[in-house]
């Protein structure tokens, strides 16, 4: 007998094996036959389920029934387990994948299954009731934050998973800020309430204190730790249980236990008061009747969630099959569809005017390429379609470059599996094969109506390693592999060091580069040696200074002339370098100013101290001189490059190093050891807070001092402390230390 779940119904197949007396079959053979029969049945049902979803899309799912959501969280909050349960209860998968035994469907890379962590964002499409969900499971480790960044950029809503024991953690804050940046409405799911030390109220409180959020519980738990029995639905005022014998698939509604009645009524009262403020109609009804209907409450919650005025909070334990179906209901009820968010806006290339695209098939085709994935049969380009339709074989254009592309095939992804589609339309998240020139962040449009959408911003790399092929035969293959990986991952870079001739790879952390190295060996079959990790330093301007340069040469039989004067200054408040033009636009052709800016950007790629990239620097164009028939774009590019280099040399430039936010969670008896060690690492120790029965030490430390810290932390705490860290800023390196780094 086997259990198969589809659309909240458990189908039980009973297979009776009839054996004639004349035939002898061993018990092993009998089991083998049963296994074959079961798998045939499962394949048939899987096929039927897939056809239903595909037919639903084919006949046109209303745009209001589509949800584009991401699952985001700190590492180990249970994000992938939540996703696996969603796949199971929705009928997308016939079995529950588990992270701990390497069977999670969404963690399909060998590295992910070996390590038990999510490394790359995986997409899938599933059906819940009459809604279609495009879901992306994102990594929780800070080294792979770019996967979260580019996913949130194209999503309409998100589920943030918090650990019921730890509450808001370091990476929780990071993903929350990323969602804020892209104005993504969120639902919170407090997970792991069956764990020792779980505290629902403390986890909700940490959302207010650390995220400045406005959490609104819609469910509260009945029992915690080993006694976690289920949740109380504050809208229906029912106690929901999820019997283990039904693997959580059947939800049993009971009356609220007497011990929880008072708390539930107080929470319900608070919920209604908050919802009444959603609009004037609800407020008037609340003031008149002192109560709102269930439909009123759901409408109000949805309105407030989409406006990002509240964050609905649900709870349960994914591992023990509690609370997932109510989460799916909440996703469909409260998170926006593509038509509930503002139309996407972009810039028309030729005119520079802003236009918008509505999520309809009638509007011109417009999509964003947000992820590239190497594939033996052709690279997969993941697209979020904002308007219009794309059909197999269609010719489209990269709006930024004007290059033509052709979508040879369209695929609906389910982690590493795929289903071919004839076309896709507004609100869809699909993958396309056949695009040769498209890179992450490119906008793909129709030829007649190009539009450039704003690109996602990715953090700078903070760590680098030297790499070299083991044999000459591997050299070309290694460079090809690195080029493909860089095209795939916007936070991975490689270059040849001008001074040493070494090949340098750079990334977001030790784990990031270790994964890259393993992929080069495993996926691309290239053997390479790799050096120890080292910090990726930066440079910045010191004192305000002026640089002036004249470029005057004869090239190709033509005189080339340009004279430029610039000013450089340190500007820590800048996220990126900035160029200010003080030259009146009517005194010099705009193409010369564009060429000047190009030269400035080129110069800032290499500073005067160690050739590191220049950051936090503002360059002002003070003066330019031109000669008729001699001044050219080439001359202005060269002159501006020279002028900036002179200004940087005169500015007493500073070396910059990456600073990390460090969070160490430890039993109280080891706090002193942890703080003393951090102080020895040039760290600034900040707040020390109590979290459950543990202490959390917050600090800011230079990355250069944190290599190998995992081993040290275990040694200082008898293996009982854990830590996380993420880049937060660059800071000036003290002169004495900078001189040592630079070899002075």
mmCIF file of N, CA, C and O in Angstrom, residues 17-25:
data_model
loop_
_atom_site.group_PDB
_atom_site.id
_atom_site.type_symbol
_atom_site.label_atom_id
_atom_site.label_comp_id
_atom_site.label_asym_id
_atom_site.label_seq_id
_atom_site.Cartn_x
_atom_site.Cartn_y
_atom_site.Cartn_z
ATOM 1 N N UNK A 17 -0.794 -9.018 -4.823
ATOM 2 C CA UNK A 17 0.028 -9.856 -5.676
ATOM 3 C C UNK A 17 -0.475 -11.292 -5.578
ATOM 4 O O UNK A 17 -0.413 -11.912 -4.516
ATOM 5 N N UNK A 18 -1.057 -11.810 -6.669
ATOM 6 C CA UNK A 18 -1.570 -13.181 -6.696
ATOM 7 C C UNK A 18 -0.507 -14.092 -7.284
ATOM 8 O O UNK A 18 -0.024 -13.860 -8.382
ATOM 9 N N UNK A 19 -0.150 -15.099 -6.563
ATOM 10 C CA UNK A 19 0.909 -16.000 -7.001
ATOM 11 C C UNK A 19 0.343 -17.415 -7.112
ATOM 12 O O UNK A 19 -0.231 -17.942 -6.166
ATOM 13 N N UNK A 20 0.484 -17.979 -8.273
ATOM 14 C CA UNK A 20 0.046 -19.359 -8.453
ATOM 15 C C UNK A 20 0.925 -20.298 -7.648
ATOM 16 O O UNK A 20 2.117 -20.054 -7.463
ATOM 17 N N UNK A 21 0.333 -21.373 -7.181
ATOM 18 C CA UNK A 21 1.072 -22.311 -6.338
ATOM 19 C C UNK A 21 2.269 -22.907 -7.052
ATOM 20 O O UNK A 21 3.246 -23.295 -6.445
ATOM 21 N N UNK A 22 2.162 -22.977 -8.381
ATOM 22 C CA UNK A 22 3.242 -23.622 -9.138
ATOM 23 C C UNK A 22 4.439 -22.704 -9.339
ATOM 24 O O UNK A 22 5.480 -23.134 -9.827
ATOM 25 N N UNK A 23 4.246 -21.422 -9.020
ATOM 26 C CA UNK A 23 5.342 -20.469 -9.228
ATOM 27 C C UNK A 23 5.880 -20.036 -7.876
ATOM 28 O O UNK A 23 5.134 -19.631 -6.993
ATOM 29 N N UNK A 24 7.182 -20.125 -7.713
ATOM 30 C CA UNK A 24 7.798 -19.681 -6.459
ATOM 31 C C UNK A 24 8.523 -18.359 -6.691
ATOM 32 O O UNK A 24 9.347 -18.246 -7.587
ATOM 33 N N UNK A 25 8.163 -17.377 -5.914
ATOM 34 C CA UNK A 25 8.860 -16.090 -5.954
ATOM 35 C C UNK A 25 9.383 -15.772 -4.565
ATOM 36 O O UNK A 25 8.656 -15.881 -3.580
#
